[in-house]
Coordinates of N, CA and C in Angstrom, one line a residue:
M1 N -42.5 -152.3 -117.2 CA -43.5 -152.8 -116.3 C -43.2 -152.5 -114.8
Q2 N -44.2 -152.0 -114.1 CA -44.0 -151.6 -112.7 C -44.0 -152.8 -111.8
A3 N -43.2 -152.7 -110.7 CA -43.2 -153.8 -109.7 C -44.5 -153.8 -109.0
K4 N -44.8 -155.0 -108.5 CA -46.1 -155.2 -107.7 C -46.0 -154.4 -106.4
L5 N -47.1 -153.7 -106.1 CA -47.1 -152.9 -104.8 C -47.3 -153.9 -103.6
N6 N -46.6 -153.5 -102.6 CA -46.7 -154.3 -101.3 C -47.9 -153.8 -100.5
T7 N -49.0 -154.5 -100.7 CA -50.3 -154.0 -100.1 C -50.2 -154.2 -98.6
R8 N -49.5 -155.2 -98.1 CA -49.3 -155.4 -96.7 C -48.6 -154.2 -96.0
K9 N -47.5 -153.8 -96.7 CA -46.8 -152.6 -96.2 C -47.7 -151.3 -96.2
I10 N -48.5 -151.2 -97.3 CA -49.4 -150.1 -97.4 C -50.4 -150.1 -96.3
S11 N -51.0 -151.3 -96.0 CA -52.0 -151.4 -95.0 C -51.4 -151.2 -93.6
N12 N -50.2 -151.7 -93.4 CA -49.6 -151.5 -92.0 C -49.2 -150.0 -91.8
S13 N -48.9 -149.3 -92.8 CA -48.4 -147.9 -92.6 C -49.6 -146.9 -92.7
F14 N -50.7 -147.3 -93.2 CA -51.9 -146.4 -93.3 C -52.3 -145.8 -91.9
T15 N -52.5 -144.5 -91.9 CA -52.9 -143.9 -90.6 C -54.1 -143.0 -90.8
K16 N -55.1 -143.1 -89.9 CA -56.3 -142.3 -90.0 C -56.0 -141.0 -89.3
Q17 N -56.7 -140.0 -89.7 CA -56.5 -138.7 -89.1 C -57.2 -138.6 -87.7
H18 N -56.6 -137.9 -86.7 CA -57.2 -137.7 -85.4 C -58.3 -136.7 -85.3
S19 N -58.3 -135.7 -86.2 CA -59.4 -134.7 -86.2 C -59.5 -134.3 -87.7
Q20 N -60.6 -133.5 -87.9 CA -60.9 -133.1 -89.3 C -59.8 -132.2 -89.9
F21 N -58.9 -131.7 -89.0 CA -57.9 -130.8 -89.5 C -56.5 -131.5 -89.7
Y22 N -56.5 -132.8 -89.4 CA -55.2 -133.5 -89.4 C -55.0 -134.4 -90.6
C23 N -55.7 -134.2 -91.7 CA -55.5 -135.0 -92.9 C -54.1 -135.0 -93.4
G24 N -53.5 -133.8 -93.5 CA -52.1 -133.8 -94.0 C -51.1 -134.4 -93.1
L25 N -51.4 -134.3 -91.8 CA -50.5 -134.9 -90.8 C -50.6 -136.4 -90.8
A26 N -51.8 -136.9 -91.0 CA -52.0 -138.4 -91.1 C -51.3 -138.9 -92.4
C27 N -51.4 -138.2 -93.5 CA -50.7 -138.6 -94.7 C -49.2 -138.6 -94.5
L28 N -48.7 -137.6 -93.8 CA -47.2 -137.6 -93.6 C -46.8 -138.7 -92.6
T29 N -47.6 -139.0 -91.6 CA -47.4 -140.1 -90.7 C -47.4 -141.4 -91.5
S30 N -48.3 -141.6 -92.4 CA -48.4 -142.8 -93.2 C -47.1 -143.0 -94.0
V31 N -46.6 -141.9 -94.6 CA -45.4 -142.0 -95.5 C -44.2 -142.3 -94.6
V32 N -44.1 -141.7 -93.4 CA -43.0 -142.0 -92.5 C -43.0 -143.4 -92.1
K33 N -44.2 -144.0 -91.8 CA -44.3 -145.4 -91.4 C -44.0 -146.3 -92.5
Y34 N -44.4 -145.9 -93.7 CA -44.2 -146.7 -94.9 C -42.7 -146.9 -95.1
H35 N -41.9 -145.9 -94.8 CA -40.4 -146.0 -95.0 C -39.7 -146.5 -93.7
G36 N -40.5 -147.0 -92.7 CA -39.9 -147.6 -91.6 C -39.6 -146.6 -90.4
G37 N -40.1 -145.4 -90.5 CA -39.9 -144.5 -89.4 C -41.0 -144.5 -88.4
E38 N -40.9 -143.6 -87.4 CA -41.9 -143.5 -86.4 C -42.2 -142.0 -86.0
T39 N -43.4 -141.7 -85.9 CA -43.8 -140.3 -85.5 C -45.2 -140.3 -85.0
T40 N -45.7 -139.2 -84.5 CA -47.1 -139.0 -84.2 C -47.6 -137.8 -84.9
Q41 N -48.9 -137.7 -85.0 CA -49.6 -136.6 -85.6 C -49.4 -135.3 -84.7
E42 N -49.3 -135.5 -83.4 CA -49.1 -134.4 -82.5 C -47.7 -133.8 -82.7
K43 N -46.7 -134.6 -82.8 CA -45.4 -134.1 -83.1 C -45.3 -133.3 -84.4
L44 N -46.0 -133.9 -85.4 CA -46.0 -133.2 -86.7 C -46.8 -132.0 -86.7
R45 N -47.8 -131.9 -85.9 CA -48.6 -130.7 -85.8 C -47.8 -129.5 -85.4
E46 N -46.9 -129.7 -84.4 CA -46.0 -128.6 -84.0 C -45.0 -128.2 -85.1
E47 N -44.5 -129.2 -85.8 CA -43.4 -129.0 -86.8 C -44.0 -128.4 -88.1
S48 N -45.3 -128.6 -88.3 CA -45.9 -128.2 -89.6 C -46.7 -126.9 -89.5
G49 N -46.9 -126.4 -88.2 CA -47.7 -125.2 -88.1 C -49.2 -125.4 -88.3
T50 N -49.6 -126.7 -88.1 CA -51.1 -127.0 -88.3 C -51.9 -126.2 -87.3
T51 N -53.0 -125.6 -87.8 CA -53.9 -124.9 -86.9 C -55.3 -125.5 -87.1
L52 N -56.3 -124.8 -86.5 CA -57.7 -125.3 -86.7 C -58.2 -125.1 -88.1
N53 N -57.4 -124.5 -89.0 CA -57.7 -124.4 -90.4 C -57.0 -125.5 -91.2
G54 N -56.3 -126.4 -90.5 CA -55.6 -127.5 -91.2 C -54.1 -127.1 -91.4
T55 N -53.5 -127.7 -92.4 CA -52.1 -127.4 -92.8 C -52.0 -127.1 -94.3
S56 N -50.9 -126.7 -94.7 CA -50.6 -126.4 -96.1 C -49.5 -127.3 -96.6
L57 N -49.4 -127.3 -97.9 CA -48.3 -128.1 -98.5 C -46.9 -127.6 -98.0
L58 N -46.8 -126.3 -97.8 CA -45.6 -125.8 -97.2 C -45.3 -126.3 -95.8
G59 N -46.4 -126.4 -95.0 CA -46.2 -126.9 -93.6 C -45.8 -128.4 -93.7
L60 N -46.4 -129.2 -94.5 CA -46.0 -130.6 -94.7 C -44.6 -130.7 -95.2
Y61 N -44.2 -129.9 -96.1 CA -42.9 -129.8 -96.7 C -41.9 -129.6 -95.6
Q62 N -42.1 -128.6 -94.7 CA -41.2 -128.3 -93.7 C -41.1 -129.4 -92.6
A63 N -42.2 -129.9 -92.2 CA -42.2 -131.0 -91.3 C -41.5 -132.3 -91.8
A64 N -41.7 -132.6 -93.1 CA -41.0 -133.7 -93.7 C -39.5 -133.5 -93.7
Q65 N -39.1 -132.3 -94.0 CA -37.6 -132.0 -94.0 C -37.1 -132.3 -92.6
K66 N -37.8 -131.8 -91.5 CA -37.4 -132.0 -90.2 C -37.3 -133.5 -89.8
M67 N -38.1 -134.3 -90.5 CA -38.1 -135.8 -90.2 C -36.9 -136.5 -91.0
G68 N -36.2 -135.7 -91.8 CA -35.1 -136.3 -92.5 C -35.4 -136.7 -93.9
F69 N -36.5 -136.2 -94.5 CA -36.8 -136.5 -95.9 C -36.2 -135.5 -96.8
E70 N -35.9 -135.9 -98.0 CA -35.6 -135.0 -99.1 C -37.0 -134.8 -99.7
V71 N -37.4 -133.6 -99.8 CA -38.8 -133.3 -100.2 C -38.8 -132.4 -101.4
A72 N -39.7 -132.7 -102.3 CA -39.9 -131.9 -103.5 C -41.4 -131.8 -103.8
G73 N -41.8 -130.6 -104.1 CA -43.2 -130.3 -104.5 C -43.3 -130.3 -106.0
Y74 N -44.3 -130.9 -106.6 CA -44.4 -130.9 -108.1 C -45.9 -130.6 -108.5
E75 N -46.0 -130.1 -109.7 CA -47.3 -130.1 -110.4 C -47.2 -131.2 -111.4
A76 N -48.1 -132.2 -111.3 CA -48.0 -133.4 -112.1 C -49.3 -133.7 -112.8
N77 N -49.3 -134.8 -113.5 CA -50.6 -135.3 -114.1 C -50.8 -136.7 -113.8
I78 N -51.9 -137.3 -114.3 CA -52.2 -138.7 -114.0 C -51.1 -139.6 -114.6
E79 N -50.6 -139.3 -115.8 CA -49.6 -140.2 -116.4 C -48.3 -140.2 -115.5
N80 N -47.9 -139.0 -114.9 CA -46.8 -139.0 -114.0 C -47.0 -139.9 -112.8
L81 N -48.2 -139.9 -112.3 CA -48.5 -140.7 -111.1 C -48.3 -142.2 -111.4
K82 N -48.6 -142.6 -112.6 CA -48.5 -144.0 -112.9 C -47.1 -144.5 -112.9
E83 N -46.1 -143.6 -113.0 CA -44.7 -143.9 -113.1 C -44.0 -144.0 -111.7
L84 N -44.7 -143.5 -110.7 CA -44.1 -143.4 -109.3 C -43.9 -144.8 -108.7
T85 N -42.8 -144.9 -108.0 CA -42.5 -146.1 -107.3 C -42.6 -146.0 -105.8
E86 N -42.8 -144.8 -105.3 CA -42.9 -144.6 -103.8 C -44.2 -143.7 -103.6
P87 N -44.7 -143.8 -102.4 CA -45.9 -143.0 -102.1 C -45.7 -141.5 -102.1
V88 N -46.7 -140.8 -102.5 CA -46.6 -139.3 -102.6 C -47.9 -138.8 -101.9
I89 N -47.9 -137.5 -101.5 CA -49.0 -136.9 -100.9 C -49.7 -136.0 -101.9
L90 N -51.0 -136.2 -102.1 CA -51.7 -135.4 -103.1 C -52.6 -134.4 -102.4
H91 N -52.8 -133.2 -103.0 CA -53.8 -132.3 -102.5 C -55.0 -132.4 -103.4
I92 N -56.1 -132.8 -102.8 CA -57.4 -133.0 -103.6 C -58.5 -132.1 -103.0
V93 N -59.6 -132.1 -103.8 CA -60.8 -131.4 -103.3 C -61.9 -132.5 -103.3
K94 N -62.4 -132.7 -102.0 CA -63.5 -133.7 -101.8 C -64.9 -133.0 -101.8
D95 N -65.9 -133.7 -102.3 CA -67.2 -133.1 -102.3 C -67.3 -131.7 -102.9
K96 N -66.4 -131.5 -103.9 CA -66.4 -130.2 -104.7 C -66.0 -129.0 -103.9
T97 N -65.8 -129.0 -102.6 CA -65.4 -127.8 -101.8 C -64.4 -128.1 -100.7
L98 N -64.3 -129.3 -100.2 CA -63.4 -129.6 -99.1 C -62.0 -129.9 -99.5
E99 N -61.0 -129.0 -99.2 CA -59.6 -129.3 -99.5 C -59.1 -130.4 -98.5
H100 N -58.3 -131.3 -99.1 CA -58.0 -132.5 -98.4 C -56.7 -133.1 -98.9
F101 N -56.0 -133.9 -98.1 CA -54.8 -134.5 -98.5 C -55.0 -136.0 -98.4
V102 N -54.4 -136.8 -99.4 CA -54.4 -138.2 -99.4 C -53.0 -138.7 -99.9
V103 N -52.8 -140.0 -99.6 CA -51.5 -140.6 -100.1 C -51.8 -141.5 -101.3
C104 N -51.1 -141.3 -102.3 CA -51.1 -142.1 -103.5 C -50.0 -143.1 -103.4
Y105 N -50.3 -144.4 -103.2 CA -49.2 -145.4 -103.1 C -48.7 -145.9 -104.4
G106 N -49.5 -145.8 -105.4 CA -49.1 -146.3 -106.7 C -50.3 -146.7 -107.6
F107 N -49.9 -147.2 -108.8 CA -50.9 -147.6 -109.8 C -50.7 -149.1 -110.1
E108 N -51.8 -149.8 -110.0 CA -51.8 -151.3 -110.2 C -53.2 -151.7 -110.7
K109 N -53.1 -152.6 -111.7 CA -54.4 -153.2 -112.3 C -55.4 -152.1 -112.7
S110 N -54.9 -151.0 -113.4 CA -55.7 -149.9 -113.9 C -56.3 -149.1 -112.8
K111 N -55.8 -149.1 -111.6 CA -56.4 -148.3 -110.5 C -55.2 -147.7 -109.6
F112 N -55.5 -146.6 -109.1 CA -54.6 -146.0 -108.1 C -55.0 -146.4 -106.7
I113 N -54.0 -146.8 -105.9 CA -54.2 -147.1 -104.5 C -54.0 -145.8 -103.7
I114 N -55.1 -145.4 -103.1 CA -55.2 -144.1 -102.4 C -55.5 -144.3 -100.9
G115 N -54.7 -143.8 -100.0 CA -54.9 -143.8 -98.6 C -55.6 -142.5 -98.2
D116 N -56.9 -142.6 -97.9 CA -57.7 -141.4 -97.5 C -57.7 -141.4 -96.0
P117 N -57.0 -140.5 -95.3 CA -57.0 -140.6 -93.8 C -58.3 -140.3 -93.1
A118 N -59.3 -139.8 -93.9 CA -60.6 -139.6 -93.3 C -61.5 -140.9 -93.4
S119 N -61.0 -141.9 -94.2 CA -61.8 -143.1 -94.3 C -60.9 -144.3 -94.4
V120 N -60.6 -144.8 -95.6 CA -59.9 -146.1 -95.7 C -59.0 -146.0 -96.9
I121 N -58.3 -147.1 -97.2 CA -57.5 -147.3 -98.4 C -58.5 -147.6 -99.5
E122 N -58.5 -146.8 -100.6 CA -59.5 -147.0 -101.7 C -58.7 -147.1 -103.0
Y123 N -59.5 -147.6 -104.0 CA -58.9 -147.8 -105.3 C -59.7 -146.8 -106.2
Y124 N -59.0 -145.9 -106.9 CA -59.5 -144.9 -107.8 C -59.2 -145.2 -109.2
T125 N -60.1 -145.0 -110.1 CA -59.8 -145.1 -111.6 C -59.1 -143.8 -111.9
E126 N -58.6 -143.7 -113.1 CA -58.0 -142.5 -113.6 C -59.0 -141.3 -113.6
E127 N -60.2 -141.6 -114.0 CA -61.3 -140.6 -114.1 C -61.6 -140.1 -112.7
E128 N -61.8 -141.0 -111.7 CA -62.1 -140.7 -110.4 C -61.1 -139.8 -109.7
L129 N -59.8 -140.1 -109.9 CA -58.7 -139.3 -109.4 C -58.7 -138.0 -110.0
A130 N -58.8 -137.9 -111.3 CA -58.7 -136.7 -112.1 C -59.8 -135.7 -111.6
A131 N -61.0 -136.3 -111.2 CA -62.1 -135.5 -110.8 C -61.9 -134.7 -109.5
V132 N -61.0 -135.3 -108.6 CA -60.8 -134.7 -107.3 C -59.4 -134.1 -107.2
W133 N -58.5 -134.5 -108.0 CA -57.1 -134.0 -107.9 C -57.0 -132.8 -108.9
K134 N -57.6 -131.7 -108.6 CA -57.7 -130.5 -109.4 C -56.4 -129.7 -109.5
S135 N -55.8 -129.6 -108.3 CA -54.6 -128.8 -108.2 C -53.4 -129.4 -108.9
R136 N -53.4 -130.7 -109.1 CA -52.2 -131.4 -109.6 C -51.0 -131.3 -108.8
A137 N -51.1 -130.8 -107.5 CA -50.0 -130.7 -106.6 C -49.7 -131.9 -105.9
L138 N -48.4 -132.2 -105.7 CA -48.0 -133.4 -104.9 C -46.7 -133.1 -104.2
L139 N -46.5 -133.9 -103.1 CA -45.3 -133.8 -102.4 C -44.6 -135.2 -102.5
K140 N -43.4 -135.2 -103.0 CA -42.6 -136.5 -103.1 C -41.6 -136.5 -102.0
L141 N -41.6 -137.5 -101.2 CA -40.8 -137.6 -100.0 C -39.8 -138.8 -100.1
T142 N -38.5 -138.5 -100.1 CA -37.5 -139.6 -100.2 C -36.7 -139.6 -98.9
P143 N -36.6 -140.7 -98.2 CA -35.8 -140.7 -97.0 C -34.3 -140.3 -97.3
G144 N -33.9 -139.3 -96.6 CA -32.5 -138.8 -96.7 C -31.6 -139.4 -95.7
K145 N -30.4 -139.0 -95.6 CA -29.4 -139.6 -94.7 C -29.8 -139.3 -93.2
N146 N -30.6 -138.3 -93.0 CA -31.0 -138.0 -91.6 C -32.3 -138.6 -91.2
F147 N -32.9 -139.4 -92.1 CA -34.2 -140.1 -91.8 C -33.9 -141.2 -90.8
V148 N -34.6 -141.3 -89.7 CA -34.3 -142.3 -88.7 C -35.4 -143.3 -88.8
T149 N -35.0 -144.6 -89.0 CA -36.0 -145.7 -89.0 C -36.2 -146.2 -87.6
R150 N -37.2 -147.0 -87.4 CA -37.5 -147.6 -86.1 C -36.3 -148.4 -85.6
K151 N -35.7 -149.1 -86.5 CA -34.6 -150.0 -86.2 C -33.4 -149.2 -85.7
N152 N -33.1 -148.1 -86.4 CA -32.0 -147.3 -85.9 C -32.3 -146.5 -84.6
D153 N -33.6 -146.1 -84.5 CA -34.0 -145.4 -83.3 C -33.9 -146.3 -82.1
S154 N -34.4 -147.5 -82.2 CA -34.3 -148.5 -81.1 C -32.8 -148.7 -80.7
K155 N -32.0 -148.9 -81.7 CA -30.5 -149.1 -81.5 C -29.9 -147.9 -80.7
N156 N -30.3 -146.7 -81.1 CA -29.8 -145.5 -80.5 C -30.3 -145.4 -79.0
K157 N -31.5 -145.8 -78.8 CA -32.1 -145.8 -77.4 C -31.4 -146.8 -76.6
R158 N -31.1 -148.0 -77.1 CA -30.4 -149.0 -76.4 C -29.0 -148.6 -76.0
T159 N -28.3 -148.0 -77.0 CA -26.9 -147.5 -76.8 C -26.9 -146.4 -75.7
W160 N -27.9 -145.5 -75.7 CA -28.0 -144.5 -74.7 C -28.2 -145.1 -73.3
F161 N -29.1 -146.1 -73.2 CA -29.5 -146.7 -72.0 C -28.2 -147.4 -71.4
L162 N -27.5 -148.2 -72.3 CA -26.3 -148.9 -71.8 C -25.2 -147.9 -71.3
Q163 N -25.1 -146.8 -72.0 CA -24.1 -145.8 -71.6 C -24.5 -145.2 -70.2
L164 N -25.8 -145.1 -70.0 CA -26.3 -144.5 -68.7 C -26.0 -145.5 -67.6
L165 N -26.1 -146.8 -67.9 CA -25.8 -147.8 -66.8 C -24.3 -148.1 -66.6
K166 N -23.5 -147.8 -67.6 CA -22.1 -148.1 -67.6 C -21.4 -147.9 -66.3
P167 N -21.5 -146.7 -65.7 CA -20.8 -146.4 -64.4 C -21.3 -147.4 -63.3
D168 N -22.5 -148.0 -63.4 CA -23.0 -148.8 -62.3 C -22.8 -150.3 -62.6
Y169 N -22.1 -150.7 -63.7 CA -21.9 -152.1 -64.1 C -21.3 -152.9 -62.9
P170 N -20.3 -152.4 -62.2 CA -19.8 -153.2 -61.1 C -20.8 -153.5 -60.0
V171 N -21.7 -152.6 -59.7 CA -22.7 -152.8 -58.7 C -23.8 -153.7 -59.2
L172 N -24.1 -153.6 -60.5 CA -25.2 -154.5 -61.0 C -24.7 -155.9 -61.3
G173 N -23.4 -156.1 -61.6 CA -22.9 -157.4 -62.0 C -22.8 -158.4 -61.0

């Protein structure tokens, strides 16, 4: 039996895309935030090679690696998705022609929780997801040893700031 999904964490990490070409970047931002990290779609745009044509799974893969994730691309099926315990990025086709990326947060109560950066967090049945997830491609992102969480990032900034002030302690004290 799978653990209950943390809908509050999902809701707090969900990110909408800034433009019609940023769906992949918004998905990657959502996964970074889900794991406690911090980034912007603009920063990821540079690291992923996103253009006016959007981004590719390879671009998302490379940007995720630069963020400190261990990244793996898979071809999977609906049954594989049910077993996942962490969010993954799916490549789907919306409206039968529009290539798009979404985040699959997990499976609960016979539905998949999907973060669509073009709209909202939605619940898909197996049939609904199978109808749009034609490529069966997904990116699995696991925080690696170089992944920086907000907590560690704040600590690093504080340490840097204190080191900057150290020579002036006698004057400030």
